[in-house]
Amino acid sequence: HFFTEDSGIAAIVEARKAKFKNVQQTVKVTAGQNSLVQLTLEAAPPDRPRAGLKVQSTVPNAEVFVDGSSLGRAPVDRNDLDPGKHYVVVHRDGYTDFKREVVLMENQSVALVADLSATGSMRILSTPEGADVRIDGELIGKTPVSRDQIGAGDHVIEFRLKGYCFRKIAPQDKN
């Protein structure tokens, strides 16, 4: 491309090559003189599709994992992920893990808010040992038994052992 400037004629020199970024440079053209133009081509980024994922957490310093690899601490905002199915886990010690399968679409971003709940653990004993134990109706084993990552709050605990009376421990009625 040639065009006129106040001081003479100028040309735009452009270099193109597959898998490289296009480069342009404006050069002043002077009658009777040669001009040297040096262009440096940079490799173009790969032409593979990309998708985005934004993850926030209701609990500070929670770590975000995608398909088992850490992306760092929330909030995470990435636009360099492969489209398709991915498994997202947000983890912080003392809280239940937030787990979701997401489908990322090309040139789109998915936003997640990980609502983590506080947890605790229980060790349940009985005399005599061997009683079946249920927490909130779920059989967890025979005494002595331990259970990790139980959501914070009230729970109903049941004990059953053949030859003994059934025992159910529930939170006190607050009324």
mmCIF file of C-alpha atoms in Angstrom:
data_model
loop_
_atom_site.group_PDB
_atom_site.id
_atom_site.type_symbol
_atom_site.label_atom_id
_atom_site.label_comp_id
_atom_site.label_asym_id
_atom_site.label_seq_id
_atom_site.Cartn_x
_atom_site.Cartn_y
_atom_site.Cartn_z
ATOM 1 C CA HIS A 1 0.000 0.000 0.000
ATOM 2 C CA PHE A 2 1.338 3.403 -0.917
ATOM 3 C CA PHE A 3 0.118 6.741 0.403
ATOM 4 C CA THR A 4 1.290 10.360 0.439
ATOM 5 C CA GLU A 5 2.745 12.037 3.511
ATOM 6 C CA ASP A 6 3.771 15.679 3.890
ATOM 7 C CA SER A 7 7.407 14.718 3.320
ATOM 8 C CA GLY A 8 6.901 12.370 0.373
ATOM 9 C CA ILE A 9 5.578 8.891 -0.336
ATOM 10 C CA ALA A 10 5.217 6.155 2.278
ATOM 11 C CA ALA A 11 4.483 2.469 1.948
ATOM 12 C CA ILE A 12 3.050 -0.079 4.326
ATOM 13 C CA VAL A 13 5.013 -3.312 4.166
ATOM 14 C CA GLU A 14 3.229 -6.361 5.535
ATOM 15 C CA ALA A 15 4.575 -9.870 6.157
ATOM 16 C CA ARG A 16 2.271 -12.904 6.446
ATOM 17 C CA LYS A 17 3.108 -16.518 7.099
ATOM 18 C CA ALA A 18 0.963 -19.447 8.219
ATOM 19 C CA LYS A 19 1.121 -20.066 11.992
ATOM 20 C CA PHE A 20 2.702 -16.615 12.575
ATOM 21 C CA LYS A 21 1.195 -13.249 13.492
ATOM 22 C CA ASN A 22 0.950 -10.721 10.645
ATOM 23 C CA VAL A 23 3.380 -7.779 10.959
ATOM 24 C CA GLN A 24 3.142 -4.332 9.349
ATOM 25 C CA GLN A 25 5.640 -1.491 9.151
ATOM 26 C CA THR A 26 5.381 1.948 7.529
ATOM 27 C CA VAL A 27 8.414 2.905 5.410
ATOM 28 C CA LYS A 28 9.270 6.306 3.887
ATOM 29 C CA VAL A 29 10.093 5.985 0.198
ATOM 30 C CA THR A 30 12.748 8.419 -1.095
ATOM 31 C CA ALA A 31 13.511 8.739 -4.805
ATOM 32 C CA GLY A 32 16.855 7.204 -5.792
ATOM 33 C CA GLN A 33 17.419 5.467 -2.412
ATOM 34 C CA ASN A 34 16.980 1.914 -1.221
ATOM 35 C CA SER A 35 15.246 1.270 2.088
ATOM 36 C CA LEU A 36 15.921 -1.773 4.207
ATOM 37 C CA VAL A 37 12.909 -3.201 5.993
ATOM 38 C CA GLN A 38 13.407 -5.811 8.680
ATOM 39 C CA LEU A 39 10.336 -7.553 10.089
ATOM 40 C CA THR A 40 10.316 -10.055 12.925
ATOM 41 C CA LEU A 41 7.520 -12.609 12.890
ATOM 42 C CA GLU A 42 6.171 -14.039 16.145
ATOM 43 C CA ALA A 43 4.599 -17.472 16.329
ATOM 44 C CA ALA A 44 0.819 -17.291 16.526
ATOM 45 C CA PRO A 45 -0.901 -18.948 19.474
ATOM 46 C CA PRO A 46 -2.227 -22.437 18.779
ATOM 47 C CA ASP A 47 -5.507 -22.465 16.907
ATOM 48 C CA ARG A 48 -7.233 -24.773 19.328
ATOM 49 C CA PRO A 49 -10.573 -23.786 20.838
ATOM 50 C CA ARG A 50 -10.655 -22.310 24.342
ATOM 51 C CA ALA A 51 -13.253 -22.038 27.113
ATOM 52 C CA GLY A 52 -13.492 -20.081 30.347
ATOM 53 C CA LEU A 53 -14.198 -20.931 33.988
ATOM 54 C CA LYS A 54 -14.736 -18.529 36.889
ATOM 55 C CA VAL A 55 -14.881 -19.997 40.402
ATOM 56 C CA GLN A 56 -15.620 -18.079 43.591
ATOM 57 C CA SER A 57 -15.919 -19.491 47.109
ATOM 58 C CA THR A 58 -17.992 -18.423 50.105
ATOM 59 C CA VAL A 59 -15.005 -19.424 52.280
ATOM 60 C CA PRO A 60 -11.653 -17.619 51.873
ATOM 61 C CA ASN A 61 -8.508 -19.499 50.753
ATOM 62 C CA ALA A 62 -10.361 -22.479 49.285
ATOM 63 C CA GLU A 63 -8.320 -24.304 46.648
ATOM 64 C CA VAL A 64 -9.833 -24.924 43.208
ATOM 65 C CA PHE A 65 -9.098 -28.143 41.291
ATOM 66 C CA VAL A 66 -10.128 -28.969 37.717
ATOM 67 C CA ASP A 67 -9.762 -32.597 36.696
ATOM 68 C CA GLY A 68 -7.456 -33.146 39.697
ATOM 69 C CA SER A 69 -5.050 -30.270 38.923
ATOM 70 C CA SER A 70 -4.894 -27.218 41.168
ATOM 71 C CA LEU A 71 -5.716 -23.863 39.583
ATOM 72 C CA GLY A 72 -4.852 -22.034 42.806
ATOM 73 C CA ARG A 73 -6.999 -20.378 45.455
ATOM 74 C CA ALA A 74 -10.439 -18.910 44.752
ATOM 75 C CA PRO A 75 -11.354 -16.646 43.101
ATOM 76 C CA VAL A 76 -10.116 -18.257 39.877
ATOM 77 C CA ASP A 77 -10.752 -16.774 36.424
ATOM 78 C CA ARG A 78 -9.304 -18.794 33.532
ATOM 79 C CA ASN A 79 -9.916 -18.512 29.786
ATOM 80 C CA ASP A 80 -7.421 -21.113 28.593
ATOM 81 C CA LEU A 81 -9.242 -24.372 29.302
ATOM 82 C CA ASP A 82 -10.245 -26.995 26.770
ATOM 83 C CA PRO A 83 -13.953 -27.156 25.910
ATOM 84 C CA GLY A 84 -15.778 -30.264 27.105
ATOM 85 C CA LYS A 85 -16.615 -32.033 30.388
ATOM 86 C CA HIS A 86 -14.559 -31.177 33.446
ATOM 87 C CA TYR A 87 -14.775 -32.080 37.139
ATOM 88 C CA VAL A 88 -14.404 -29.105 39.514
ATOM 89 C CA VAL A 89 -13.608 -29.520 43.228
ATOM 90 C CA VAL A 90 -13.246 -26.636 45.682
ATOM 91 C CA HIS A 91 -11.545 -27.732 48.917
ATOM 92 C CA ARG A 92 -10.744 -26.196 52.279
ATOM 93 C CA ASP A 93 -9.874 -28.193 55.387
ATOM 94 C CA GLY A 94 -12.758 -28.236 57.877
ATOM 95 C CA TYR A 95 -15.408 -27.859 55.146
ATOM 96 C CA THR A 96 -17.273 -30.211 52.842
ATOM 97 C CA ASP A 97 -15.829 -30.256 49.345
ATOM 98 C CA PHE A 98 -17.822 -28.539 46.611
ATOM 99 C CA LYS A 99 -17.924 -30.942 43.634
ATOM 100 C CA ARG A 100 -19.450 -30.260 40.224
ATOM 101 C CA GLU A 101 -19.200 -31.643 36.732
ATOM 102 C CA VAL A 102 -19.324 -28.812 34.207
ATOM 103 C CA VAL A 103 -19.439 -28.697 30.430
ATOM 104 C CA LEU A 104 -17.339 -25.856 29.050
ATOM 105 C CA MET A 105 -18.310 -24.490 25.650
ATOM 106 C CA GLU A 106 -15.916 -22.959 23.121
ATOM 107 C CA ASN A 107 -15.490 -19.174 23.547
ATOM 108 C CA GLN A 108 -17.845 -19.121 26.545
ATOM 109 C CA SER A 109 -17.262 -18.868 30.277
ATOM 110 C CA VAL A 110 -18.994 -20.767 33.093
ATOM 111 C CA ALA A 111 -19.264 -19.132 36.530
ATOM 112 C CA LEU A 112 -19.550 -21.150 39.754
ATOM 113 C CA VAL A 113 -19.958 -20.075 43.374
ATOM 114 C CA ALA A 114 -18.745 -22.801 45.732
ATOM 115 C CA ASP A 115 -20.854 -22.734 48.892
ATOM 116 C CA LEU A 116 -18.719 -24.677 51.392
ATOM 117 C CA SER A 117 -20.265 -25.912 54.649
ATOM 118 C CA ALA A 118 -18.358 -26.358 57.910
ATOM 119 C CA THR A 119 -17.817 -29.962 59.018
ATOM 120 C CA GLY A 120 -16.678 -31.882 62.047
ATOM 121 C CA SER A 121 -15.990 -35.465 63.023
ATOM 122 C CA MET A 122 -17.480 -37.935 65.526
ATOM 123 C CA ARG A 123 -16.169 -40.963 67.348
ATOM 124 C CA ILE A 124 -19.026 -43.066 68.671
ATOM 125 C CA LEU A 125 -18.547 -45.623 71.446
ATOM 126 C CA SER A 126 -20.937 -47.918 73.279
ATOM 127 C CA THR A 127 -20.852 -50.389 76.129
ATOM 128 C CA PRO A 128 -21.046 -53.115 75.063
ATOM 129 C CA GLU A 129 -19.349 -52.653 71.720
ATOM 130 C CA GLY A 130 -20.843 -53.830 68.418
ATOM 131 C CA ALA A 131 -24.021 -51.734 68.295
ATOM 132 C CA ASP A 132 -25.212 -50.689 64.823
ATOM 133 C CA VAL A 133 -24.970 -46.902 64.509
ATOM 134 C CA ARG A 134 -27.023 -44.702 62.203
ATOM 135 C CA ILE A 135 -26.510 -40.972 61.758
ATOM 136 C CA ASP A 136 -29.550 -39.225 60.300
ATOM 137 C CA GLY A 137 -30.870 -42.636 59.200
ATOM 138 C CA GLU A 138 -27.659 -43.735 57.410
ATOM 139 C CA LEU A 139 -25.962 -46.873 58.748
ATOM 140 C CA ILE A 140 -22.306 -45.984 59.323
ATOM 141 C CA GLY A 141 -21.065 -49.134 61.064
ATOM 142 C CA LYS A 142 -20.717 -50.821 64.445
ATOM 143 C CA THR A 143 -19.287 -49.272 67.609
ATOM 144 C CA PRO A 144 -16.617 -48.162 68.067
ATOM 145 C CA VAL A 145 -16.907 -46.129 64.860
ATOM 146 C CA SER A 146 -15.595 -42.796 63.581
ATOM 147 C CA ARG A 147 -17.087 -40.519 60.969
ATOM 148 C CA ASP A 148 -15.280 -37.593 59.375
ATOM 149 C CA GLN A 149 -16.741 -34.669 57.460
ATOM 150 C CA ILE A 150 -20.114 -34.550 59.143
ATOM 151 C CA GLY A 151 -21.904 -31.318 58.404
ATOM 152 C CA ALA A 152 -22.037 -28.879 61.299
ATOM 153 C CA GLY A 153 -25.420 -28.778 63.026
ATOM 154 C CA ASP A 154 -27.860 -31.118 64.733
ATOM 155 C CA HIS A 155 -27.957 -34.838 63.901
ATOM 156 C CA VAL A 156 -30.008 -37.846 65.042
ATOM 157 C CA ILE A 157 -27.907 -40.792 66.230
ATOM 158 C CA GLU A 158 -29.445 -44.283 66.630
ATOM 159 C CA PHE A 159 -27.965 -47.344 68.374
ATOM 160 C CA ARG A 160 -29.237 -50.926 67.905
ATOM 161 C CA LEU A 161 -27.826 -54.082 69.428
ATOM 162 C CA LYS A 162 -29.630 -57.409 69.636
ATOM 163 C CA GLY A 163 -30.795 -58.102 73.174
ATOM 164 C CA TYR A 164 -30.713 -54.415 74.171
ATOM 165 C CA CYS A 165 -33.230 -51.598 73.993
ATOM 166 C CA PHE A 166 -33.175 -49.367 70.912
ATOM 167 C CA ARG A 167 -31.699 -45.945 71.670
ATOM 168 C CA LYS A 168 -32.178 -42.787 69.629
ATOM 169 C CA ILE A 169 -30.390 -39.551 70.531
ATOM 170 C CA ALA A 170 -31.879 -36.454 68.944
ATOM 171 C CA PRO A 171 -31.295 -32.736 69.439
ATOM 172 C CA GLN A 172 -33.381 -31.230 72.243
ATOM 173 C CA ASP A 173 -36.583 -29.497 71.145
ATOM 174 C CA LYS A 174 -35.802 -25.803 71.528
ATOM 175 C CA ASN A 175 -39.444 -24.841 72.361
#
